Backbone as JSON, one array per atom type, in Angstrom:
{
  "sequence": "MTSNLLSAVTLAALLLHASGAPVEDTPTDMPAGEPSGEEQAGPSNLLSVSPVWHAVLGATKRHQKEFEDEFQHELKYHFLENYKVSSLPAGCPLSNFSKEACLHRLAHGLRIYTVLLKHVEKEYPGNLICSVVKYYSDLLINLSKDKMRNPEQVTALTSSQEAQLLGGLDHLDAFQRKMTAHSILRQLHHFLVDSKRAITKRENTKARMADRLLAPISFYNQKVATHFYVFFHKPSYI",
  "N": [[0.87, -25.57, 7.7], [4.1, -24.02, 8.12], [6.48, -23.34, 10.73], [7.9, -20.95, 10.56], [6.23, -19.58, 8.9], [3.86, -19.3, 10.92], [5.13, -18.02, 12.86], [5.73, -15.46, 11.74], [3.14, -14.5, 10.99], [2.0, -14.38, 13.68], [3.71, -12.54, 14.65], [3.02, -10.31, 12.98], [0.3, -9.87, 13.64], [0.69, -9.26, 16.36], [1.68, -6.82, 16.09], [-0.09, -5.3, 14.48], [-2.35, -5.28, 16.32], [-1.05, -4.01, 18.39], [-1.16, -1.22, 17.3], [-3.59, -0.46, 17.47], [-5.36, 0.88, 15.56], [-6.73, 0.77, 12.28], [-4.93, -0.18, 9.46], [-3.56, 2.25, 7.66], [-2.5, 2.96, 4.52], [-1.7, 5.12, 3.04], [0.33, 7.94, 2.58], [0.46, 10.91, 4.63], [0.91, 13.18, 3.15], [-0.08, 12.75, 0.59], [-1.47, 13.91, -2.72], [-4.36, 15.96, -2.82], [-7.26, 14.71, -3.84], [-6.3, 12.62, -5.38], [-6.73, 9.36, -6.47], [-6.66, 6.43, -4.31], [-7.06, 3.92, -5.12], [-8.04, 2.12, -3.7], [-10.71, 1.71, -3.71], [-11.72, 0.41, -5.34], [-12.82, -2.77, -6.01], [-11.04, -5.56, -6.68], [-10.02, -8.55, -8.87], [-9.08, -11.39, -6.98], [-6.49, -12.43, -7.7], [-4.97, -10.12, -8.28], [-2.04, -8.3, -7.75], [-2.16, -5.86, -6.26], [-4.31, -6.36, -4.41], [-3.37, -8.14, -2.59], [-3.26, -9.83, 0.64], [-0.84, -9.59, 1.76], [0.22, -7.16, 1.67], [-1.33, -5.79, 3.62], [-0.25, -6.89, 5.89], [2.64, -6.16, 5.81], [2.42, -3.48, 5.54], [0.94, -2.87, 7.91], [3.0, -3.27, 9.85], [5.17, -1.47, 9.14], [4.0, 0.66, 9.53], [3.9, 0.86, 12.17], [6.05, 1.73, 13.01], [6.57, 4.58, 13.7], [5.1, 4.83, 16.02], [6.62, 3.49, 17.85], [8.99, 5.01, 17.4], [8.37, 7.4, 18.45], [7.6, 6.74, 21.16], [10.09, 5.77, 22.06], [11.84, 8.25, 22.02], [10.19, 10.13, 23.22], [9.05, 13.36, 23.9], [11.38, 14.56, 23.01], [12.27, 14.46, 20.26], [10.54, 15.01, 17.21], [8.86, 12.95, 14.67], [9.19, 13.94, 12.26], [11.88, 14.81, 12.34], [13.64, 12.97, 11.24], [13.85, 13.42, 8.65], [16.32, 14.61, 8.31], [18.01, 12.51, 8.1], [17.99, 11.3, 5.82], [18.45, 8.16, 3.87], [20.86, 8.32, 1.35], [21.36, 5.79, -0.57], [19.16, 4.61, -0.83], [16.33, 2.84, -2.88], [14.27, 4.48, -5.57], [10.81, 5.22, -5.5], [8.21, 3.77, -7.4], [7.1, 5.83, -10.21], [3.84, 7.66, -10.71], [3.06, 7.94, -13.35], [3.92, 7.4, -16.76], [5.27, 5.09, -16.75], [5.63, 1.78, -16.96], [3.68, -1.18, -15.88], [5.35, -3.53, -15.58], [7.71, -2.3, -15.29], [7.29, -1.13, -12.85], [7.01, -3.37, -11.3], [9.59, -4.42, -11.23], [10.88, -2.57, -10.0], [9.88, -2.47, -7.45], [10.53, -5.05, -6.4], [13.65, -5.12, -6.61], [14.02, -2.88, -5.07], [12.84, -3.83, -2.45], [14.71, -5.91, -2.0], [17.2, -4.31, -1.66], [16.23, -2.84, 0.68], [16.01, -5.02, 2.53], [18.56, -5.78, 3.06], [19.84, -3.57, 4.19], [18.1, -3.66, 6.59], [19.54, -5.01, 8.08], [21.39, -3.28, 9.25], [19.38, -1.93, 10.95], [18.64, -4.01, 12.74], [21.06, -4.49, 13.86], [21.23, -2.18, 15.61], [18.83, -2.27, 17.04], [18.47, -4.77, 18.16], [16.5, -7.94, 18.0], [14.07, -6.47, 17.1], [10.61, -6.34, 16.46], [9.3, -5.25, 14.09], [11.42, -5.67, 12.05], [11.54, -8.43, 11.67], [9.03, -9.02, 10.91], [8.81, -7.53, 8.38], [10.84, -8.6, 6.83], [10.1, -11.18, 6.22], [7.64, -10.92, 4.85], [8.47, -9.3, 2.9], [10.05, -10.94, 1.09], [7.86, -12.51, 0.61], [6.5, -10.61, -1.15], [8.18, -10.02, -3.09], [8.23, -12.6, -4.42], [5.68, -12.88, -5.29], [5.51, -10.6, -6.93], [7.26, -11.16, -8.8], [6.08, -13.43, -9.91], [4.02, -11.92, -11.57], [5.6, -10.83, -13.5], [6.87, -10.32, -16.96], [9.6, -10.91, -17.33], [10.87, -12.18, -15.13], [13.28, -13.38, -14.29], [15.16, -11.34, -14.67], [15.42, -10.3, -12.15], [17.64, -10.32, -9.65], [19.48, -11.49, -7.26], [21.09, -9.37, -4.83], [24.76, -9.01, -4.89], [27.57, -9.94, -2.75], [29.41, -7.89, -2.52], [27.9, -5.91, -3.2], [26.14, -5.61, -1.31], [28.1, -5.06, 1.01], [28.69, -2.67, 0.13], [26.36, -1.19, 0.52], [26.03, -1.21, 3.5], [28.56, -0.55, 4.26], [29.3, 2.34, 4.92], [27.77, 2.86, 7.16], [28.55, 1.86, 9.68], [30.44, 3.76, 10.41], [29.49, 5.96, 11.76], [28.33, 8.1, 14.51], [27.19, 6.97, 17.59], [24.44, 8.07, 18.07], [23.87, 8.95, 15.6], [23.73, 6.47, 13.91], [21.5, 5.33, 15.37], [19.61, 7.28, 14.47], [19.77, 6.91, 11.58], [18.98, 4.1, 11.44], [16.2, 4.34, 12.24], [15.34, 6.0, 10.1], [15.61, 4.32, 8.07], [13.35, 2.41, 8.22], [11.38, 4.34, 8.26], [11.56, 5.44, 5.67], [11.21, 3.13, 4.29], [8.43, 2.39, 4.7], [7.07, 4.46, 3.4], [8.18, 3.83, 0.73], [7.09, 1.46, 0.3], [4.22, 2.03, 0.51], [4.12, 4.06, -1.71], [4.68, 2.32, -3.97], [2.51, 0.47, -3.72], [0.4, 1.99, -4.3], [1.01, 2.74, -6.86], [1.0, 0.36, -8.4], [-1.47, -0.3, -7.91], [-2.78, 1.48, -9.28], [-2.2, 1.0, -11.94], [-3.03, -1.75, -12.35], [-5.61, -1.53, -12.03], [-6.23, 0.2, -14.39], [-5.64, -1.54, -16.29], [-7.82, -3.03, -15.96], [-10.02, -1.55, -16.45], [-9.43, -1.08, -19.1], [-9.76, -3.6, -20.35], [-12.31, -3.87, -19.72], [-13.4, -2.03, -21.44], [-12.8, -3.1, -23.94], [-14.08, -5.43, -23.96], [-16.83, -4.7, -23.89], [-18.15, -3.7, -26.26], [-18.38, -6.37, -27.65], [-19.92, -7.74, -26.01], [-22.21, -6.36, -26.09], [-22.71, -6.97, -28.84], [-23.14, -9.56, -28.87], [-25.38, -9.66, -27.28], [-27.31, -8.51, -29.03], [-27.49, -10.1, -31.09], [-28.56, -12.63, -29.81], [-30.99, -11.43, -29.0], [-31.88, -11.02, -31.72], [-32.1, -13.71, -32.31], [-33.92, -14.77, -30.41], [-36.28, -13.38, -31.11], [-36.83, -14.22, -33.69], [-37.34, -16.84, -33.61], [-39.52, -17.06, -31.75], [-41.57, -15.54, -32.97], [-44.94, -14.7, -33.74], [-46.99, -17.24, -35.12], [-48.79, -16.39, -37.3], [-47.52, -14.5, -38.4]],
  "CA": [[1.57, -24.3, 7.97], [5.32, -24.09, 8.83], [6.83, -22.79, 12.09], [8.29, -19.62, 9.94], [5.06, -18.95, 8.62], [3.23, -19.15, 12.11], [5.94, -16.92, 13.58], [5.66, -14.22, 11.03], [1.76, -14.34, 11.2], [1.87, -14.15, 14.88], [4.35, -11.37, 14.79], [2.18, -9.38, 12.31], [-0.96, -9.68, 14.32], [0.77, -8.29, 17.4], [2.07, -5.41, 15.62], [-1.55, -4.67, 14.01], [-3.03, -5.22, 17.49], [-0.54, -3.01, 19.21], [-1.19, -0.07, 16.89], [-4.92, -0.2, 17.74], [-6.0, 1.26, 14.57], [-6.75, 0.09, 10.82], [-3.73, 0.17, 8.73], [-3.57, 3.52, 6.7], [-1.21, 2.97, 3.59], [-1.7, 6.34, 2.07], [0.78, 8.86, 3.26], [-0.27, 12.07, 4.8], [1.18, 14.12, 1.94], [-0.87, 12.32, -0.66], [-2.07, 14.94, -3.26], [-5.8, 16.05, -2.7], [-8.2, 14.07, -5.01], [-5.56, 11.47, -5.78], [-7.4, 8.26, -6.15], [-5.85, 5.38, -3.96], [-7.31, 2.69, -5.78], [-8.66, 0.96, -2.62], [-12.25, 1.79, -3.47], [-12.17, -0.5, -6.52], [-12.46, -4.34, -5.71], [-10.51, -6.4, -7.96], [-10.15, -10.11, -8.75], [-8.04, -11.96, -6.01], [-5.28, -12.58, -8.28], [-4.14, -8.74, -8.46], [-1.06, -8.2, -6.51], [-2.57, -4.82, -5.35], [-5.15, -6.52, -3.16], [-2.86, -9.12, -1.83], [-3.2, -9.52, 1.89], [0.49, -9.24, 2.07], [0.3, -5.56, 1.68], [-1.92, -5.4, 4.94], [0.56, -7.4, 6.95], [3.76, -5.48, 5.94], [2.4, -1.93, 5.71], [0.8, -2.89, 9.24], [4.24, -3.34, 10.66], [6.01, -0.59, 9.12], [3.15, 2.02, 10.07], [3.96, 0.68, 13.84], [7.32, 2.25, 13.25], [6.31, 5.93, 14.07], [4.78, 4.93, 17.42], [8.03, 3.08, 18.37], [9.97, 6.23, 17.55], [7.99, 8.59, 19.49], [7.81, 6.07, 22.54], [11.78, 6.02, 22.59], [12.38, 9.8, 22.23], [9.22, 10.96, 23.84], [9.01, 14.76, 23.44], [12.63, 15.05, 22.75], [12.4, 14.44, 18.92], [9.49, 14.69, 16.28], [9.04, 12.16, 13.62], [9.77, 14.34, 10.86], [13.4, 14.83, 12.37], [14.06, 11.89, 10.43], [14.14, 13.85, 7.34], [17.55, 15.1, 8.24], [18.67, 11.2, 8.06], [17.77, 10.25, 4.73], [19.85, 7.4, 3.32], [20.79, 8.34, -0.27], [21.21, 4.9, -1.47], [17.75, 3.9, -1.04], [15.66, 3.03, -4.2], [13.15, 5.34, -5.69], [9.65, 4.38, -5.74], [7.8, 3.74, -9.02], [6.25, 7.07, -10.28], [2.31, 7.24, -10.72], [2.63, 8.21, -14.49], [4.99, 7.28, -17.52], [6.03, 3.77, -16.31], [4.93, 0.59, -17.16], [3.41, -1.99, -14.66], [6.57, -4.38, -15.56], [9.08, -1.51, -14.62], [7.13, -0.88, -11.5], [7.18, -4.5, -10.53], [10.94, -4.65, -11.12], [11.37, -1.52, -8.96], [9.22, -3.03, -6.12], [11.18, -6.24, -6.15], [14.76, -4.63, -6.61], [13.98, -2.1, -3.88], [12.82, -4.68, -1.37], [16.04, -6.57, -1.65], [18.08, -3.61, -0.89], [15.85, -2.87, 2.3], [16.35, -6.35, 3.58], [20.13, -5.81, 3.23], [19.81, -2.33, 5.18], [17.34, -4.09, 7.68], [20.55, -5.61, 9.11], [21.67, -2.22, 10.26], [18.33, -1.57, 11.93], [18.56, -5.02, 13.66], [22.23, -4.35, 14.82], [21.09, -1.09, 16.44], [17.91, -2.78, 17.63], [18.31, -6.43, 18.24], [14.93, -8.5, 18.19], [13.14, -5.69, 16.42], [9.66, -6.91, 15.52], [9.15, -4.87, 12.69], [12.34, -6.17, 10.9], [11.24, -9.85, 11.53], [7.75, -9.25, 10.03], [9.16, -7.12, 7.26], [11.68, -9.37, 6.21], [9.4, -12.41, 5.96], [6.61, -10.51, 4.06], [9.1, -8.65, 1.85], [10.24, -12.17, 0.45], [6.51, -12.99, -0.26], [6.07, -9.75, -2.11], [9.22, -10.04, -4.2], [7.71, -13.88, -5.19], [4.41, -12.5, -5.93], [5.91, -9.5, -8.19], [8.1, -12.07, -10.01], [4.8, -14.25, -10.77], [3.41, -10.94, -12.34], [6.36, -9.87, -14.63], [7.29, -10.99, -18.05], [10.95, -11.34, -17.16], [11.48, -12.36, -13.67], [14.73, -13.71, -14.44], [16.01, -10.22, -14.53], [15.48, -9.85, -10.82], [18.58, -11.02, -9.13], [19.83, -10.99, -5.72], [22.42, -8.6, -4.64], [26.03, -9.74, -4.53], [28.34, -9.64, -1.61], [29.96, -6.61, -2.45], [26.75, -4.62, -3.17], [25.69, -5.67, 0.37], [28.99, -4.45, 1.76], [28.77, -1.2, -0.16], [25.3, -0.48, 1.29], [26.2, -1.05, 4.78], [29.95, 0.01, 4.59], [29.42, 3.72, 5.46], [27.02, 2.97, 8.34], [29.5, 1.73, 10.96], [31.51, 4.89, 10.71], [28.69, 6.82, 12.25], [28.63, 7.95, 15.71], [25.93, 6.33, 18.3], [23.01, 8.75, 17.6], [23.36, 9.02, 13.92], [23.42, 5.47, 13.65], [20.18, 5.2, 15.55], [18.7, 7.88, 13.55], [19.92, 6.22, 10.31], [17.96, 2.91, 11.5], [14.79, 4.83, 12.21], [14.99, 6.67, 8.9], [15.32, 3.08, 7.03], [12.08, 2.03, 8.45], [10.51, 5.28, 7.78], [11.48, 5.29, 4.19], [10.77, 1.72, 3.78], [6.94, 2.45, 4.95], [6.6, 5.39, 2.21], [8.52, 3.0, -0.53], [5.97, 0.32, 0.06], [2.99, 2.68, 0.06], [4.18, 4.43, -3.15], [4.92, 1.09, -4.79], [1.31, -0.23, -3.7], [-0.5, 2.98, -5.15], [1.43, 2.83, -8.46], [0.72, -0.86, -8.88], [-2.85, -0.45, -7.83], [-3.31, 2.44, -10.4], [-1.85, 0.21, -13.4], [-3.83, -2.76, -12.64], [-6.91, -0.97, -12.32], [-6.4, 0.8, -15.68], [-5.63, -2.48, -17.14], [-8.88, -3.7, -15.91], [-10.87, -0.63, -17.31], [-9.33, -1.24, -20.53], [-10.24, -4.74, -20.5], [-13.94, -3.95, -19.84], [-14.06, -1.44, -22.78], [-12.76, -4.02, -25.15], [-15.32, -6.4, -23.78], [-18.13, -3.96, -23.96], [-18.78, -3.89, -27.65], [-18.34, -7.62, -27.92], [-21.14, -8.15, -25.17], [-23.29, -5.61, -26.66], [-23.09, -7.61, -30.11], [-23.76, -10.97, -28.54], [-26.71, -9.23, -26.65], [-27.98, -8.14, -30.24], [-27.52, -11.48, -31.92], [-29.31, -13.34, -29.07], [-32.33, -10.85, -29.26], [-32.59, -11.49, -33.13], [-32.58, -15.2, -32.77], [-35.0, -14.82, -29.98], [-37.59, -12.57, -31.77], [-37.07, -14.87, -34.81], [-37.73, -18.27, -33.26], [-40.63, -16.76, -30.93], [-42.53, -14.63, -33.69], [-46.44, -15.37, -34.01], [-47.3, -18.16, -36.44], [-49.52, -15.68, -38.39], [-46.61, -13.58, -39.27]],
  "C": [[2.91, -24.57, 8.7], [5.29, -23.24, 9.85], [7.09, -21.29, 11.66], [6.91, -18.97, 9.82], [4.03, -18.53, 10.0], [3.89, -17.81, 12.89], [5.8, -15.5, 12.94], [3.98, -13.63, 11.13], [1.5, -13.87, 12.67], [2.69, -12.73, 15.12], [3.48, -9.92, 14.19], [1.0, -8.78, 13.09], [-0.48, -9.0, 15.6], [1.1, -7.1, 17.16], [0.8, -4.63, 15.25], [-2.16, -4.35, 15.29], [-2.61, -4.0, 18.38], [-0.87, -1.23, 18.6], [-2.56, 0.58, 17.15], [-5.84, 0.82, 17.05], [-5.77, 0.66, 13.16], [-5.52, 0.49, 10.09], [-4.11, 1.58, 7.87], [-2.2, 3.65, 5.84], [-1.17, 4.09, 2.84], [-0.86, 7.39, 3.18], [0.04, 10.12, 3.54], [-0.12, 13.46, 3.83], [0.45, 13.88, 0.72], [-1.75, 13.44, -1.27], [-3.76, 14.87, -3.27], [-6.3, 15.53, -3.76], [-7.29, 13.06, -5.55], [-6.33, 10.26, -5.34], [-6.47, 7.15, -5.74], [-5.82, 4.16, -4.76], [-8.07, 1.63, -5.0], [-10.12, 0.77, -3.13], [-12.54, 0.97, -4.61], [-11.81, -1.85, -6.25], [-11.92, -4.79, -6.95], [-10.56, -7.77, -7.76], [-8.97, -10.48, -7.67], [-6.53, -12.06, -6.6], [-4.43, -11.26, -8.62], [-3.28, -8.65, -7.41], [-1.5, -7.08, -5.68], [-3.52, -4.97, -4.32], [-4.94, -7.84, -2.51], [-2.95, -8.92, -0.37], [-2.01, -9.24, 2.49], [0.75, -8.08, 2.33], [-0.2, -5.06, 3.2], [-0.76, -5.77, 6.01], [1.9, -6.37, 6.99], [3.45, -3.98, 5.98], [2.0, -1.89, 7.28], [1.99, -2.67, 10.1], [4.95, -2.26, 10.39], [5.43, 0.84, 9.71], [3.41, 2.0, 11.64], [5.26, 1.71, 14.18], [7.15, 3.89, 14.05], [5.96, 6.0, 15.61], [5.94, 4.46, 18.13], [9.04, 4.19, 18.49], [9.72, 7.24, 18.6], [8.01, 8.22, 20.98], [9.29, 6.24, 22.91], [12.06, 7.18, 22.87], [11.35, 10.65, 22.77], [9.16, 12.15, 23.21], [10.49, 15.26, 23.0], [12.9, 15.36, 21.4], [11.06, 14.07, 18.34], [9.74, 13.79, 15.33], [9.6, 12.68, 12.44], [11.01, 14.96, 11.02], [14.18, 14.04, 11.44], [14.39, 12.37, 9.07], [15.43, 14.24, 7.09], [18.55, 13.8, 7.9], [18.59, 10.46, 7.02], [18.74, 9.31, 4.28], [19.68, 7.4, 1.91], [20.92, 7.04, -1.06], [19.95, 3.95, -1.75], [16.75, 4.1, -2.35], [14.45, 3.93, -4.2], [11.91, 4.53, -5.91], [9.18, 4.5, -7.2], [6.77, 5.12, -9.22], [4.74, 6.73, -10.78], [1.92, 7.48, -12.32], [4.0, 7.88, -15.46], [5.92, 6.24, -17.19], [5.17, 2.71, -16.39], [4.82, -0.24, -15.77], [4.73, -2.96, -14.5], [7.61, -3.52, -14.8], [8.57, -1.28, -13.12], [7.52, -2.15, -10.43], [8.7, -4.79, -10.24], [11.52, -3.66, -9.82], [11.05, -1.97, -7.44], [10.46, -4.3, -5.51], [12.68, -5.94, -5.78], [14.75, -3.89, -5.24], [13.83, -2.8, -2.46], [14.24, -5.36, -1.02], [17.07, -5.67, -1.19], [17.42, -2.93, 0.66], [16.16, -4.02, 2.87], [17.61, -6.51, 3.85], [20.16, -4.64, 4.44], [19.05, -2.69, 6.52], [18.64, -4.56, 8.58], [21.21, -4.55, 10.1], [20.8, -1.87, 11.26], [18.55, -2.63, 13.23], [20.05, -4.98, 14.71], [21.94, -3.25, 15.88], [19.84, -1.48, 17.46], [17.66, -4.16, 17.44], [16.83, -7.0, 18.83], [13.99, -7.71, 17.78], [12.04, -6.45, 15.75], [9.37, -6.77, 14.3], [10.12, -5.48, 11.7], [11.94, -7.49, 10.81], [9.91, -9.91, 10.74], [8.06, -8.84, 8.65], [9.92, -8.04, 6.32], [11.01, -10.82, 5.58], [8.46, -12.02, 4.75], [7.26, -9.85, 2.59], [9.55, -9.89, 0.75], [9.06, -12.58, -0.2], [6.28, -12.09, -1.49], [6.99, -9.79, -3.3], [8.56, -11.54, -5.27], [6.52, -13.25, -5.94], [4.53, -11.61, -7.03], [6.44, -10.37, -9.32], [6.85, -12.9, -10.67], [4.18, -13.11, -11.67], [4.23, -10.45, -13.39], [6.67, -11.15, -15.62], [8.57, -11.64, -18.1], [11.49, -11.36, -15.78], [12.72, -12.75, -13.67], [15.8, -12.38, -14.26], [16.09, -9.73, -13.07], [16.36, -10.85, -10.08], [18.84, -10.46, -7.7], [21.24, -10.07, -5.73], [23.72, -9.32, -4.28], [26.75, -9.19, -3.1], [28.86, -8.33, -1.48], [29.11, -5.6, -2.54], [26.26, -4.45, -1.86], [26.6, -4.94, 1.17], [28.99, -2.92, 1.56], [27.48, -0.25, 0.61], [25.31, -0.1, 2.88], [27.65, -0.46, 5.21], [30.04, 1.3, 5.47], [28.86, 3.87, 6.97], [27.69, 2.87, 9.77], [30.26, 2.94, 11.31], [30.9, 5.91, 11.51], [28.89, 6.89, 13.71], [27.1, 7.4, 16.49], [24.75, 6.78, 17.76], [22.86, 8.71, 16.28], [23.14, 7.52, 13.58], [22.05, 4.85, 14.3], [19.17, 5.95, 14.8], [18.45, 7.38, 12.2], [18.81, 4.85, 10.46], [16.48, 3.16, 11.47], [14.41, 5.37, 10.92], [15.07, 5.62, 7.82], [13.99, 2.77, 7.09], [11.2, 2.93, 8.11], [10.52, 5.42, 6.23], [11.05, 4.23, 3.54], [9.12, 1.8, 3.75], [6.5, 3.42, 3.62], [6.81, 4.7, 0.66], [7.4, 1.81, -0.67], [4.39, 1.0, -0.24], [3.09, 3.41, -1.4], [3.87, 3.38, -4.11], [3.14, 0.5, -4.82], [0.28, 0.61, -4.56], [-0.19, 2.85, -6.2], [0.99, 1.25, -9.16], [-0.78, -1.01, -8.91], [-3.5, 0.15, -9.22], [-3.06, 1.7, -11.61], [-2.63, -0.78, -13.49], [-5.3, -2.41, -12.61], [-7.19, -0.23, -13.56], [-6.22, -0.34, -16.58], [-6.95, -3.11, -17.18], [-9.99, -2.94, -16.71], [-10.76, -0.79, -18.67], [-9.74, -2.53, -21.09], [-12.05, -4.53, -20.83], [-14.3, -3.02, -21.07], [-13.94, -2.36, -23.96], [-13.88, -5.07, -25.19], [-16.67, -5.85, -24.08], [-18.87, -4.09, -25.24], [-18.94, -5.4, -28.08], [-19.86, -8.07, -27.27], [-22.17, -7.6, -25.72], [-23.84, -6.34, -27.96], [-23.67, -8.82, -29.93], [-25.18, -10.8, -28.16], [-27.79, -9.34, -27.97], [-28.25, -9.34, -31.11], [-28.54, -12.3, -31.04], [-30.75, -12.7, -29.28], [-32.92, -10.97, -30.69], [-32.93, -12.83, -33.07], [-34.08, -15.4, -31.83], [-36.43, -14.45, -30.5], [-37.97, -13.58, -33.0], [-37.74, -16.27, -34.61], [-38.98, -18.19, -32.3], [-41.82, -15.95, -31.48], [-43.9, -15.4, -33.89], [-46.45, -16.21, -35.27], [-47.95, -17.34, -37.52], [-48.77, -14.67, -39.07], [-46.09, -13.98, -40.59]]
}
């Protein structure tokens, strides 16, 4: 295990321990009755059940406490709604979108957030959440590409695209820069939650379809096996 991996795992463990609670990767505004997909266990090769999600969501979930500790009772967490960054990518919708498209949105979105985390680090040098998120974002991107039919379409952002994302943030005043940094982390958490939920839904749907296709075959094989068993084990007097 490399030193980078050890550092990232250690940071993730520290953040999860500091939160004092299990990771909740479902937003509070999740529609009533909406299945999260977590109750369905799947094979280990499914992206939705990768432990990487637990590590990265544990880190981003920690952000709310950091914000409240910094501003005490002066500001509520929902105040960050006033500082949403318009250039951030949209999450994958729950319907009318293929798994391939969702994977591409996840990978592309994480590349954008990785760039914007430079602004967060500038405002909060040495921020542990940024260190953990950057490491596990790279893992998630690679895992997503492994599941894609066309992974070559996932490309790194150009220097001009990075400059465009960060260009307008330096012109803000000190308070606005801090609020924007916090807003980036808040929106990142929801982006990850929505992406995981959407991918889980699609992987579970694919698994259910496969089960339906295999069910008639299994039933047929069972009938054939029963027929041969009866034929070869029938009484000799028949």
